[in-house]
């Protein structure tokens, strides 16, 4: 068992096999990275920050709050931000408010999550189909 001190400062033991030069490379590789636990924590923090940033941007555009569980709402906010941005790219400036009004009808976080694969103008068409023109 080899003890490795990761870049985050955590120490962890690994069972490393192979020739000495291979073991040394494995240790150096692991030392250059955070431990798996710290890496996951950092990724989760980045995700939460992106979701919060998306929620603020959506609020500034005048979009209503989403309904659903806290986790659904957080995830759906980032999907909605990207969806609205994509839909707005497909229209002229004088049509932007119509797009925002149409997409404002989709207030369920689940709707955004279920339709996350849509692209560009499909967001508006789907919302019109589901919620009426």
JSON list of C-alpha atoms in Angstrom, two decimals:
[
{"chain": "A", "resi": 1, "resn": "UNK", "atom": "CA", "xyz": [0.00, 0.00, 0.00]},
{"chain": "A", "resi": 2, "resn": "UNK", "atom": "CA", "xyz": [1.30, 3.38, -1.00]},
{"chain": "A", "resi": 3, "resn": "UNK", "atom": "CA", "xyz": [0.25, 6.59, 0.75]},
{"chain": "A", "resi": 4, "resn": "UNK", "atom": "CA", "xyz": [-0.44, 9.47, -1.61]},
{"chain": "A", "resi": 5, "resn": "UNK", "atom": "CA", "xyz": [-0.89, 13.12, -0.60]},
{"chain": "A", "resi": 6, "resn": "UNK", "atom": "CA", "xyz": [-3.27, 14.65, -3.16]},
{"chain": "A", "resi": 7, "resn": "UNK", "atom": "CA", "xyz": [-3.10, 18.27, -4.27]},
{"chain": "A", "resi": 8, "resn": "UNK", "atom": "CA", "xyz": [-6.03, 19.05, -1.95]},
{"chain": "A", "resi": 9, "resn": "UNK", "atom": "CA", "xyz": [-3.96, 17.93, 1.03]},
{"chain": "A", "resi": 10, "resn": "UNK", "atom": "CA", "xyz": [-5.85, 14.70, 1.69]},
{"chain": "A", "resi": 11, "resn": "UNK", "atom": "CA", "xyz": [-3.88, 11.51, 2.13]},
{"chain": "A", "resi": 12, "resn": "UNK", "atom": "CA", "xyz": [-5.13, 8.22, 0.82]},
{"chain": "A", "resi": 13, "resn": "UNK", "atom": "CA", "xyz": [-3.69, 4.73, 0.54]},
{"chain": "A", "resi": 14, "resn": "UNK", "atom": "CA", "xyz": [-3.64, 2.93, -2.79]},
{"chain": "A", "resi": 15, "resn": "UNK", "atom": "CA", "xyz": [-2.61, -0.55, -3.77]},
{"chain": "A", "resi": 16, "resn": "UNK", "atom": "CA", "xyz": [-0.31, 0.10, -6.72]},
{"chain": "A", "resi": 17, "resn": "UNK", "atom": "CA", "xyz": [1.26, -2.69, -8.72]},
{"chain": "A", "resi": 18, "resn": "UNK", "atom": "CA", "xyz": [3.95, -2.88, -11.33]},
{"chain": "A", "resi": 19, "resn": "UNK", "atom": "CA", "xyz": [7.59, -1.98, -11.68]},
{"chain": "A", "resi": 20, "resn": "UNK", "atom": "CA", "xyz": [8.98, 0.73, -9.41]},
{"chain": "A", "resi": 21, "resn": "UNK", "atom": "CA", "xyz": [9.05, 3.36, -12.17]},
{"chain": "A", "resi": 22, "resn": "UNK", "atom": "CA", "xyz": [5.38, 2.64, -12.97]},
{"chain": "A", "resi": 23, "resn": "UNK", "atom": "CA", "xyz": [4.37, 2.89, -9.32]},
{"chain": "A", "resi": 24, "resn": "UNK", "atom": "CA", "xyz": [6.24, 6.21, -9.03]},
{"chain": "A", "resi": 25, "resn": "UNK", "atom": "CA", "xyz": [4.40, 7.58, -12.08]},
{"chain": "A", "resi": 26, "resn": "UNK", "atom": "CA", "xyz": [1.06, 6.48, -10.62]},
{"chain": "A", "resi": 27, "resn": "UNK", "atom": "CA", "xyz": [1.87, 8.22, -7.35]},
{"chain": "A", "resi": 28, "resn": "UNK", "atom": "CA", "xyz": [2.95, 11.42, -9.13]},
{"chain": "A", "resi": 29, "resn": "UNK", "atom": "CA", "xyz": [-0.21, 11.37, -11.22]},
{"chain": "A", "resi": 30, "resn": "UNK", "atom": "CA", "xyz": [-2.44, 11.03, -8.16]},
{"chain": "A", "resi": 31, "resn": "UNK", "atom": "CA", "xyz": [-0.47, 13.69, -6.25]},
{"chain": "A", "resi": 32, "resn": "UNK", "atom": "CA", "xyz": [-1.21, 16.20, -9.01]},
{"chain": "A", "resi": 33, "resn": "UNK", "atom": "CA", "xyz": [-4.98, 15.76, -8.61]},
{"chain": "A", "resi": 34, "resn": "UNK", "atom": "CA", "xyz": [-7.42, 16.29, -5.76]},
{"chain": "A", "resi": 35, "resn": "UNK", "atom": "CA", "xyz": [-8.72, 13.18, -4.04]},
{"chain": "A", "resi": 36, "resn": "UNK", "atom": "CA", "xyz": [-11.97, 11.74, -5.43]},
{"chain": "A", "resi": 37, "resn": "UNK", "atom": "CA", "xyz": [-14.02, 13.12, -2.52]},
{"chain": "A", "resi": 38, "resn": "UNK", "atom": "CA", "xyz": [-12.67, 16.68, -2.89]},
{"chain": "A", "resi": 39, "resn": "UNK", "atom": "CA", "xyz": [-13.05, 16.51, -6.67]},
{"chain": "A", "resi": 40, "resn": "UNK", "atom": "CA", "xyz": [-16.70, 15.53, -6.34]},
{"chain": "A", "resi": 41, "resn": "UNK", "atom": "CA", "xyz": [-17.30, 18.28, -3.78]},
{"chain": "A", "resi": 42, "resn": "UNK", "atom": "CA", "xyz": [-15.74, 20.88, -6.10]},
{"chain": "A", "resi": 43, "resn": "UNK", "atom": "CA", "xyz": [-17.83, 19.69, -9.05]},
{"chain": "A", "resi": 44, "resn": "UNK", "atom": "CA", "xyz": [-21.01, 19.86, -6.99]},
{"chain": "A", "resi": 45, "resn": "UNK", "atom": "CA", "xyz": [-20.15, 23.38, -5.83]},
{"chain": "A", "resi": 46, "resn": "UNK", "atom": "CA", "xyz": [-19.59, 24.48, -9.44]},
{"chain": "A", "resi": 47, "resn": "UNK", "atom": "CA", "xyz": [-22.94, 22.97, -10.44]},
{"chain": "A", "resi": 48, "resn": "UNK", "atom": "CA", "xyz": [-24.75, 24.75, -7.61]},
{"chain": "A", "resi": 49, "resn": "UNK", "atom": "CA", "xyz": [-23.09, 28.06, -8.50]},
{"chain": "A", "resi": 50, "resn": "UNK", "atom": "CA", "xyz": [-24.09, 27.66, -12.16]},
{"chain": "A", "resi": 51, "resn": "UNK", "atom": "CA", "xyz": [-27.68, 26.88, -11.18]},
{"chain": "A", "resi": 52, "resn": "UNK", "atom": "CA", "xyz": [-27.85, 29.92, -8.90]},
{"chain": "A", "resi": 53, "resn": "UNK", "atom": "CA", "xyz": [-26.37, 32.12, -11.62]},
{"chain": "A", "resi": 54, "resn": "UNK", "atom": "CA", "xyz": [-28.95, 30.76, -14.07]},
{"chain": "A", "resi": 55, "resn": "UNK", "atom": "CA", "xyz": [-31.80, 31.44, -11.65]},
{"chain": "A", "resi": 56, "resn": "UNK", "atom": "CA", "xyz": [-30.68, 35.07, -11.29]},
{"chain": "A", "resi": 57, "resn": "UNK", "atom": "CA", "xyz": [-30.37, 35.51, -15.06]},
{"chain": "A", "resi": 58, "resn": "UNK", "atom": "CA", "xyz": [-33.83, 33.99, -15.59]},
{"chain": "A", "resi": 59, "resn": "UNK", "atom": "CA", "xyz": [-35.30, 36.32, -12.98]},
{"chain": "A", "resi": 60, "resn": "UNK", "atom": "CA", "xyz": [-33.71, 39.32, -14.66]},
{"chain": "A", "resi": 61, "resn": "UNK", "atom": "CA", "xyz": [-35.40, 38.32, -17.93]},
{"chain": "A", "resi": 62, "resn": "UNK", "atom": "CA", "xyz": [-38.73, 38.37, -16.14]},
{"chain": "A", "resi": 63, "resn": "UNK", "atom": "CA", "xyz": [-39.27, 34.61, -16.18]},
{"chain": "A", "resi": 64, "resn": "UNK", "atom": "CA", "xyz": [-41.47, 33.24, -13.38]},
{"chain": "A", "resi": 65, "resn": "UNK", "atom": "CA", "xyz": [-40.19, 30.93, -10.67]},
{"chain": "A", "resi": 66, "resn": "UNK", "atom": "CA", "xyz": [-40.26, 27.24, -11.44]},
{"chain": "A", "resi": 67, "resn": "UNK", "atom": "CA", "xyz": [-42.20, 24.67, -9.45]},
{"chain": "A", "resi": 68, "resn": "UNK", "atom": "CA", "xyz": [-40.87, 21.28, -8.39]},
{"chain": "A", "resi": 69, "resn": "UNK", "atom": "CA", "xyz": [-38.43, 19.88, -5.89]},
{"chain": "A", "resi": 70, "resn": "UNK", "atom": "CA", "xyz": [-35.41, 21.97, -4.97]},
{"chain": "A", "resi": 71, "resn": "UNK", "atom": "CA", "xyz": [-33.13, 19.68, -6.98]},
{"chain": "A", "resi": 72, "resn": "UNK", "atom": "CA", "xyz": [-35.43, 19.78, -10.03]},
{"chain": "A", "resi": 73, "resn": "UNK", "atom": "CA", "xyz": [-35.72, 23.56, -9.90]},
{"chain": "A", "resi": 74, "resn": "UNK", "atom": "CA", "xyz": [-31.96, 24.03, -9.58]},
{"chain": "A", "resi": 75, "resn": "UNK", "atom": "CA", "xyz": [-31.25, 21.78, -12.57]},
{"chain": "A", "resi": 76, "resn": "UNK", "atom": "CA", "xyz": [-34.12, 23.15, -14.65]},
{"chain": "A", "resi": 77, "resn": "UNK", "atom": "CA", "xyz": [-32.98, 26.77, -14.15]},
{"chain": "A", "resi": 78, "resn": "UNK", "atom": "CA", "xyz": [-29.76, 26.11, -16.05]},
{"chain": "A", "resi": 79, "resn": "UNK", "atom": "CA", "xyz": [-31.64, 24.22, -18.78]},
{"chain": "A", "resi": 80, "resn": "UNK", "atom": "CA", "xyz": [-34.17, 27.06, -19.07]},
{"chain": "A", "resi": 81, "resn": "UNK", "atom": "CA", "xyz": [-31.45, 29.68, -19.28]},
{"chain": "A", "resi": 82, "resn": "UNK", "atom": "CA", "xyz": [-29.82, 27.85, -22.19]},
{"chain": "A", "resi": 83, "resn": "UNK", "atom": "CA", "xyz": [-33.20, 27.17, -23.81]},
{"chain": "A", "resi": 84, "resn": "UNK", "atom": "CA", "xyz": [-34.32, 30.78, -23.69]},
{"chain": "A", "resi": 85, "resn": "UNK", "atom": "CA", "xyz": [-30.94, 31.94, -24.98]},
{"chain": "A", "resi": 86, "resn": "UNK", "atom": "CA", "xyz": [-31.14, 29.46, -27.87]},
{"chain": "A", "resi": 87, "resn": "UNK", "atom": "CA", "xyz": [-34.71, 30.45, -28.71]},
{"chain": "A", "resi": 88, "resn": "UNK", "atom": "CA", "xyz": [-33.84, 34.16, -28.67]},
{"chain": "A", "resi": 89, "resn": "UNK", "atom": "CA", "xyz": [-31.03, 33.57, -31.15]},
{"chain": "A", "resi": 90, "resn": "UNK", "atom": "CA", "xyz": [-33.57, 32.38, -33.70]},
{"chain": "A", "resi": 91, "resn": "UNK", "atom": "CA", "xyz": [-35.77, 35.50, -33.71]},
{"chain": "A", "resi": 92, "resn": "UNK", "atom": "CA", "xyz": [-35.54, 39.20, -34.47]},
{"chain": "A", "resi": 93, "resn": "UNK", "atom": "CA", "xyz": [-35.36, 41.76, -31.69]},
{"chain": "A", "resi": 94, "resn": "UNK", "atom": "CA", "xyz": [-39.04, 42.66, -32.12]},
{"chain": "A", "resi": 95, "resn": "UNK", "atom": "CA", "xyz": [-40.05, 39.01, -31.52]},
{"chain": "A", "resi": 96, "resn": "UNK", "atom": "CA", "xyz": [-37.99, 38.48, -28.36]},
{"chain": "A", "resi": 97, "resn": "UNK", "atom": "CA", "xyz": [-40.78, 39.42, -25.95]},
{"chain": "A", "resi": 98, "resn": "UNK", "atom": "CA", "xyz": [-43.16, 36.97, -27.63]},
{"chain": "A", "resi": 99, "resn": "UNK", "atom": "CA", "xyz": [-40.62, 34.18, -27.16]},
{"chain": "A", "resi": 100, "resn": "UNK", "atom": "CA", "xyz": [-40.10, 35.08, -23.51]},
{"chain": "A", "resi": 101, "resn": "UNK", "atom": "CA", "xyz": [-43.87, 35.23, -22.95]},
{"chain": "A", "resi": 102, "resn": "UNK", "atom": "CA", "xyz": [-44.33, 31.82, -24.57]},
{"chain": "A", "resi": 103, "resn": "UNK", "atom": "CA", "xyz": [-41.53, 30.20, -22.60]},
{"chain": "A", "resi": 104, "resn": "UNK", "atom": "CA", "xyz": [-42.80, 31.82, -19.40]},
{"chain": "A", "resi": 105, "resn": "UNK", "atom": "CA", "xyz": [-45.80, 29.50, -19.57]},
{"chain": "A", "resi": 106, "resn": "UNK", "atom": "CA", "xyz": [-43.53, 26.55, -18.81]},
{"chain": "A", "resi": 107, "resn": "UNK", "atom": "CA", "xyz": [-43.29, 26.91, -15.04]},
{"chain": "A", "resi": 108, "resn": "UNK", "atom": "CA", "xyz": [-42.84, 23.26, -14.11]},
{"chain": "A", "resi": 109, "resn": "UNK", "atom": "CA", "xyz": [-39.21, 22.29, -13.63]},
{"chain": "A", "resi": 110, "resn": "UNK", "atom": "CA", "xyz": [-40.07, 18.83, -14.92]},
{"chain": "A", "resi": 111, "resn": "UNK", "atom": "CA", "xyz": [-41.12, 20.26, -18.31]},
{"chain": "A", "resi": 112, "resn": "UNK", "atom": "CA", "xyz": [-37.69, 21.80, -18.78]},
{"chain": "A", "resi": 113, "resn": "UNK", "atom": "CA", "xyz": [-35.90, 18.63, -17.67]},
{"chain": "A", "resi": 114, "resn": "UNK", "atom": "CA", "xyz": [-38.06, 16.40, -19.90]},
{"chain": "A", "resi": 115, "resn": "UNK", "atom": "CA", "xyz": [-37.40, 18.64, -22.90]},
{"chain": "A", "resi": 116, "resn": "UNK", "atom": "CA", "xyz": [-33.72, 19.37, -22.26]},
{"chain": "A", "resi": 117, "resn": "UNK", "atom": "CA", "xyz": [-32.69, 17.80, -25.60]},
{"chain": "A", "resi": 118, "resn": "UNK", "atom": "CA", "xyz": [-34.57, 20.43, -27.64]},
{"chain": "A", "resi": 119, "resn": "UNK", "atom": "CA", "xyz": [-32.55, 22.87, -29.66]},
{"chain": "A", "resi": 120, "resn": "UNK", "atom": "CA", "xyz": [-32.98, 26.44, -30.85]},
{"chain": "A", "resi": 121, "resn": "UNK", "atom": "CA", "xyz": [-36.47, 27.24, -32.19]},
{"chain": "A", "resi": 122, "resn": "UNK", "atom": "CA", "xyz": [-37.89, 23.94, -30.98]},
{"chain": "A", "resi": 123, "resn": "UNK", "atom": "CA", "xyz": [-38.22, 25.35, -27.45]},
{"chain": "A", "resi": 124, "resn": "UNK", "atom": "CA", "xyz": [-40.83, 27.88, -28.51]},
{"chain": "A", "resi": 125, "resn": "UNK", "atom": "CA", "xyz": [-42.71, 25.44, -30.74]},
{"chain": "A", "resi": 126, "resn": "UNK", "atom": "CA", "xyz": [-42.87, 22.85, -27.96]},
{"chain": "A", "resi": 127, "resn": "UNK", "atom": "CA", "xyz": [-44.09, 25.38, -25.41]},
{"chain": "A", "resi": 128, "resn": "UNK", "atom": "CA", "xyz": [-46.78, 26.62, -27.84]},
{"chain": "A", "resi": 129, "resn": "UNK", "atom": "CA", "xyz": [-47.88, 23.03, -28.47]},
{"chain": "A", "resi": 130, "resn": "UNK", "atom": "CA", "xyz": [-48.00, 22.17, -24.77]},
{"chain": "A", "resi": 131, "resn": "UNK", "atom": "CA", "xyz": [-49.45, 25.42, -23.39]},
{"chain": "A", "resi": 132, "resn": "UNK", "atom": "CA", "xyz": [-51.30, 26.93, -26.34]},
{"chain": "A", "resi": 133, "resn": "UNK", "atom": "CA", "xyz": [-50.41, 29.88, -28.52]}
]
